[in-house]
Each structure stands twice: as C-alpha cells, then as structure tokens.
Coordinates of C-alpha atoms and ligand atoms in Angstrom, one line a residue:
M28 CA -11.0 40.5 -16.9
R29 CA -12.3 40.3 -13.3
D30 CA -15.1 38.1 -12.2
A31 CA -16.9 38.6 -8.9
G32 CA -15.3 36.3 -6.3
R33 CA -18.2 34.0 -6.2
T34 CA -21.1 33.1 -8.4
L35 CA -23.9 35.5 -7.7
P36 CA -27.0 36.4 -9.7
R37 CA -26.7 39.3 -12.1
N38 CA -26.9 42.7 -10.3
D39 CA -26.7 41.0 -6.9
P40 CA -25.5 43.9 -4.6
R41 CA -23.1 41.4 -2.8
Q42 CA -20.9 41.7 -5.9
Y43 CA -19.8 45.1 -4.6
D44 CA -18.5 43.5 -1.4
D45 CA -16.6 40.9 -3.4
L46 CA -15.1 43.7 -5.6
A47 CA -14.5 46.1 -2.7
G48 CA -10.8 46.2 -3.4
E49 CA -11.3 47.4 -6.9
W50 CA -13.1 50.7 -6.4
W51 CA -10.2 53.0 -6.1
R52 CA -7.8 51.2 -8.6
P53 CA -7.9 53.5 -11.6
D54 CA -7.1 50.5 -13.9
G55 CA -9.2 48.0 -11.9
A56 CA -12.6 46.5 -12.5
F57 CA -14.4 49.8 -11.9
A58 CA -12.1 51.8 -14.2
M59 CA -14.9 53.1 -16.3
L60 CA -16.7 54.5 -13.3
H61 CA -13.7 56.8 -12.7
W62 CA -14.0 58.1 -16.3
L63 CA -17.8 58.6 -15.9
A64 CA -17.4 60.3 -12.5
E65 CA -15.2 62.9 -14.0
A66 CA -17.6 63.5 -16.8
R67 CA -20.6 63.7 -14.4
A68 CA -18.8 66.2 -12.2
G69 CA -18.3 68.3 -15.3
L70 CA -22.1 68.9 -15.3
V71 CA -22.0 70.2 -11.7
P72 CA -21.4 74.0 -11.5
V73 CA -19.6 75.7 -8.6
A74 CA -22.0 76.0 -5.6
S75 CA -24.1 79.1 -5.7
R76 CA -24.4 79.5 -2.0
P77 CA -22.4 78.7 1.1
D78 CA -23.1 75.3 2.7
A79 CA -24.6 73.9 -0.5
L80 CA -25.4 70.2 -0.4
L81 CA -24.8 67.6 -3.1
V82 CA -26.6 64.2 -2.5
D83 CA -24.9 61.4 -4.3
L84 CA -27.4 58.6 -4.7
G85 CA -25.7 55.2 -5.1
C86 CA -22.4 56.8 -4.3
G87 CA -20.5 53.6 -4.1
A88 CA -16.9 54.3 -2.8
G89 CA -17.3 58.0 -3.5
L90 CA -15.5 58.2 -6.8
L91 CA -17.1 61.5 -7.5
A92 CA -15.4 63.1 -4.5
P93 CA -12.1 64.2 -6.1
H94 CA -13.9 65.7 -9.0
L95 CA -16.0 67.9 -6.8
E96 CA -13.0 69.4 -5.0
G97 CA -13.1 73.2 -5.0
K98 CA -16.8 73.4 -6.1
G99 CA -18.0 74.2 -2.6
Y100 CA -20.4 71.4 -1.8
R101 CA -20.9 69.2 1.2
H102 CA -20.9 65.8 -0.4
L103 CA -23.4 63.3 1.1
G104 CA -23.5 59.8 -0.3
V105 CA -26.3 57.3 0.0
D106 CA -25.7 53.6 -0.7
L107 CA -26.8 50.1 0.3
T108 CA -23.2 48.7 0.3
V109 CA -21.5 49.2 3.6
S110 CA -18.0 48.1 2.3
A111 CA -18.2 50.8 -0.3
L112 CA -19.5 53.5 2.1
R113 CA -16.5 52.9 4.4
Q114 CA -14.3 53.9 1.5
A115 CA -16.4 56.8 0.5
A116 CA -16.2 58.1 4.1
A117 CA -12.4 57.8 3.9
H118 CA -12.5 60.1 0.9
G119 CA -14.4 62.8 2.7
V120 CA -18.0 61.8 1.9
T121 CA -20.6 62.0 4.7
V122 CA -22.3 58.6 4.3
V123 CA -25.9 57.3 4.8
N124 CA -26.5 53.6 4.5
A125 CA -30.0 53.5 2.9
D126 CA -31.9 52.4 -0.1
V127 CA -32.3 55.1 -2.8
T128 CA -36.0 54.3 -3.1
A129 CA -36.5 55.5 0.5
V130 CA -33.9 58.1 1.4
P131 CA -34.0 59.3 5.1
L132 CA -33.4 62.9 4.2
E133 CA -35.7 65.9 4.1
S134 CA -37.5 67.0 1.0
G135 CA -35.8 69.9 -0.8
C136 CA -32.5 69.5 1.1
A137 CA -30.3 69.2 -1.9
D138 CA -28.8 71.8 -4.2
V139 CA -27.6 69.0 -6.5
V140 CA -28.6 65.3 -6.7
A141 CA -26.3 63.0 -8.5
A142 CA -27.2 59.5 -9.6
G143 CA -24.3 58.0 -11.5
E144 CA -24.5 54.5 -12.9
L145 CA -27.3 53.8 -10.4
L146 CA -30.7 53.6 -12.0
E147 CA -29.8 50.6 -14.2
H148 CA -29.2 48.7 -10.9
V149 CA -32.5 49.5 -9.1
P150 CA -35.4 47.2 -9.8
D151 CA -37.9 50.1 -9.1
W152 CA -36.0 52.9 -10.8
R153 CA -39.1 55.1 -10.9
R154 CA -39.1 55.2 -7.1
A155 CA -35.5 56.2 -7.1
V156 CA -36.2 59.0 -9.6
A157 CA -39.1 60.2 -7.4
E158 CA -36.8 60.3 -4.4
A159 CA -34.1 62.1 -6.4
C160 CA -36.6 64.8 -7.4
R161 CA -38.1 65.0 -3.9
L162 CA -34.7 65.8 -2.4
L163 CA -34.0 68.7 -4.8
R164 CA -34.8 72.2 -3.7
P165 CA -36.6 74.3 -6.3
G166 CA -33.9 75.4 -8.8
G167 CA -31.8 72.4 -7.7
L168 CA -29.9 70.3 -10.3
L169 CA -30.2 66.6 -11.1
V170 CA -27.3 65.0 -12.9
L171 CA -27.2 61.3 -13.8
D172 CA -25.9 58.7 -16.2
T173 CA -27.3 55.3 -17.0
L174 CA -27.7 52.6 -19.7
N175 CA -30.6 52.7 -22.1
D176 CA -33.0 49.9 -22.5
T177 CA -32.1 48.9 -26.1
A178 CA -30.7 45.8 -27.8
L179 CA -27.6 47.8 -28.7
S180 CA -27.0 48.7 -25.1
R181 CA -27.4 45.1 -24.0
L182 CA -24.9 44.1 -26.8
I183 CA -22.3 46.7 -26.0
A184 CA -22.6 47.1 -22.2
V185 CA -23.2 43.5 -21.3
H186 CA -22.1 41.1 -24.0
I187 CA -19.0 43.1 -25.0
G188 CA -18.4 45.5 -22.1
E189 CA -18.4 42.8 -19.4
R190 CA -15.7 40.9 -21.4
L191 CA -13.4 44.0 -21.2
P192 CA -11.4 44.7 -18.1
T193 CA -13.3 48.0 -17.4
V194 CA -16.6 46.4 -16.3
P195 CA -17.1 43.5 -13.8
R196 CA -18.8 40.5 -15.3
G197 CA -22.4 40.0 -14.1
I198 CA -22.7 43.4 -12.6
H199 CA -25.6 44.4 -14.9
D200 CA -29.0 42.9 -15.3
P201 CA -30.1 44.2 -18.7
R202 CA -33.7 43.8 -17.7
L203 CA -33.3 46.8 -15.5
F204 CA -31.9 49.2 -18.2
V205 CA -33.7 52.5 -18.4
D206 CA -35.5 53.8 -21.5
D207 CA -34.4 57.5 -21.9
R208 CA -37.9 58.7 -22.9
A209 CA -39.5 57.0 -19.9
L210 CA -36.9 58.6 -17.7
V211 CA -37.5 62.1 -19.1
A212 CA -41.2 61.6 -18.6
E213 CA -40.8 60.3 -15.1
C214 CA -38.6 63.3 -14.1
A215 CA -41.1 65.7 -15.7
R216 CA -43.9 64.1 -13.6
H217 CA -41.8 65.0 -10.5
G218 CA -41.0 68.5 -11.5
V219 CA -37.6 68.1 -13.2
D220 CA -37.1 69.0 -16.8
L221 CA -34.4 66.5 -17.8
R222 CA -32.3 66.8 -21.0
V223 CA -30.4 63.7 -22.1
R224 CA -27.4 63.2 -24.4
G225 CA -25.5 60.2 -25.5
V226 CA -22.0 59.7 -24.2
R227 CA -19.3 57.2 -24.8
P228 CA -15.6 56.7 -23.9
Q229 CA -13.3 58.1 -26.6
L230 CA -12.3 55.1 -28.7
T231 CA -8.6 56.1 -29.2
G232 CA -8.3 56.7 -25.5
V233 CA -9.8 53.3 -24.6
L234 CA -7.5 51.5 -27.1
A235 CA -4.4 53.3 -25.7
W236 CA -5.5 52.5 -22.2
L237 CA -6.0 48.8 -23.0
A238 CA -2.6 48.7 -24.7
R239 CA -0.9 50.4 -21.7
R240 CA -2.7 48.0 -19.4
A241 CA -1.6 45.0 -21.4
R242 CA 2.0 46.2 -21.1
G243 CA 1.5 46.6 -17.3
V244 CA 1.8 50.4 -17.4
T245 CA -1.1 51.3 -15.1
G246 CA -2.3 54.4 -13.3
A247 CA -0.3 56.7 -15.6
P248 CA -1.4 60.3 -14.7
G249 CA -3.7 61.9 -17.2
A250 CA -4.0 58.5 -19.0
A251 CA -7.7 57.8 -18.4
P252 CA -9.9 57.8 -21.5
R253 CA -12.2 60.8 -21.8
I254 CA -16.0 60.5 -21.9
V255 CA -17.3 62.4 -24.9
S256 CA -20.8 63.2 -26.2
T257 CA -22.2 61.2 -29.1
W258 CA -25.2 61.6 -31.4
S259 CA -27.2 58.7 -30.0
T260 CA -28.6 57.9 -26.5
A261 CA -29.0 54.3 -27.5
V262 CA -26.4 52.9 -25.1
L263 CA -25.0 55.2 -22.4
Y264 CA -26.5 58.6 -21.7
Q265 CA -26.2 61.5 -19.3
G266 CA -29.1 63.5 -18.0
R267 CA -29.2 67.0 -16.6
G268 CA -32.3 68.8 -15.3
V269 CA -33.4 71.6 -13.0
R270 CA -36.2 71.2 -10.5
R271 CA -39.1 73.6 -11.2
G272 CA -40.7 75.6 -8.6
Ligands
SAM87 C1 -22.3 50.8 -10.6 S1 -22.1 51.4 -8.9 C2 -22.0 53.1 -9.1 C3 -21.3 53.8 -7.9 C4 -21.1 55.3 -8.1 N1 -22.3 56.1 -8.3 C5 -20.0 55.5 -9.1 O1 -20.4 55.9 -10.2 O2 -18.8 55.3 -8.8 C6 -23.8 51.2 -8.3 C7 -23.9 51.5 -6.8 O3 -25.3 51.7 -6.5 C8 -25.5 51.0 -5.3 N2 -27.0 50.6 -5.3 C9 -27.6 49.8 -6.1 N3 -28.9 49.7 -5.8 C10 -29.1 50.5 -4.7 C11 -30.2 50.9 -3.9 N4 -31.4 50.4 -4.2 N5 -30.1 51.8 -2.9 C12 -28.8 52.3 -2.7 N6 -27.7 52.0 -3.4 C13 -27.9 51.1 -4.4 C14 -24.6 49.9 -5.2 O4 -24.3 49.5 -3.9 C15 -23.4 50.5 -5.9 O5 -22.5 51.1 -4.9

C-alpha cells in the first residue's frame, strides 16, 4: 500500500509529484497503469503514413511509449504535471505542459489521440473530449480507458482498489467518474463514433502478481497481469472510435 506523501484532497494533481518515483516501477503504486498502457497500445494500429502523430492526453510519465515502439508514430504527450513530463521526455516522448481542456495544438493534427486513465481525473471531462476530437484528423482514431460512474465502480476502484498496492490511495475522486453512455454521446456530438467494452485485469494474473510481490519477487519479466475484456462496462472500460469526415 502506498499513500501519497502528504494529505491532499482526492484527485489533487500534486499527488503525482509526491508519487513521481513510482511511475516507472512496474510493481509500484502505478503498476496497473503499466498493464492498462499495454492493453491501450493494443488498440493502436501501425501508422498508415510516414510522420504520423499520436497525441497522448494526460500522458503522465509516458508509460505508453514502450508499447508504441515499432508502430511508426511520433509520440507527443500533454500533461499538467511537470515531474511526470520530465520522465516522459526521458522515454522519448515530446512533451507539452498544458491542460487537456485547452490543448495548444492545431485542429486535425493527430492520427491517433490516446486518453488513458485521464477523463476520470478531469473535472470538465466533456471539454477534454471536445479537445480530443478536435485534435483528430478525419479518419483519425481515438483510444481511451476510464472508470464508469456506477456504484460498483466506486466500490471496486476506490474502496477496494485503493487498498491494494496497484492504485495510490486518494488518487480518484469518484464524483468525476464518467458514464459510458454520456461519453459515447459526447464523442458522437464531436464527430467520433466511439465503441466501448468492459475490461479488467485477469484475476489469476493479479493473484499471482500479489503473491510474487508479497514474496519480494518483483519486476519478473512477463509477469504483469493481462487486461482482458469483460461483459460489463460497469467498472473499467476502453473506448475506440474513428473521427468522421
Ligand atoms: C492516472 S494518470 C494516467 C497517466 C497516463 N495516461 C498513464 O496511463 O500512464 C492521470 C494523468 O492525467 C494528468 N492530468 C489530470 N488532469 C489533467 C488535465 N486537466 N490536463 C492535463 N493533464 C491532466 C495527471 O497529471 C496524470 O499524469
């Protein structure tokens, strides 16, 4: 279990500064972000043209970067947290320190926009979605994952999840969780037909990971639990949609 170093309100972005040393520890407080980054990258095809651009909104420390290797994108990350952006830059990401609700990039510049574990942290997630869709070129791809605005999600992601060593305590404000139908409708309003599917970490993988971690066997290659699809979007879900036009 890992608490933020000081007592801060839920979802306070300064928590990411306190946890800066955790980002790239595969068994650290952000472990689950590593598993989700791999799954998110699985939704991104090889670039269809030279010099294709992937804009990673709320990129954090750039955990998506290793999973994009060989796919042919320039990886540009946007985030509020400077301590995370420094680490993203060290992993080859071109970084922009900005709010995802007002991104200083040209409309239609992106072949892919990724928004991993971001929207549930943004008080005005609709503005972030509008920006994500604005950045996409016609035919461009939006990929995202987030937490649903349900009682089950609050139970699993906050009350249970934040007691496990895979999620920092206090990192979520459940009032910001994003209803999947509202998200699909908002994307449609901005020209992106989003399809969503429920995902979860594979239970046996998580139990084995927790057991290894308890024995102090950390960072074993290939030992990360896989993210698999599940029948319900009620907790964690991925979205994938193409910009019309
Ligand atoms: C849970 S982390 C996810 C990071 C990364 N996408 C990943 O999956 O590893 C959320 C990130 O969103 C950033 N963030 C939250 N609100 C933001 C905003 N309004 N504008 C830009 N970045 C924001 C935080 O600084 C943090 O790096």
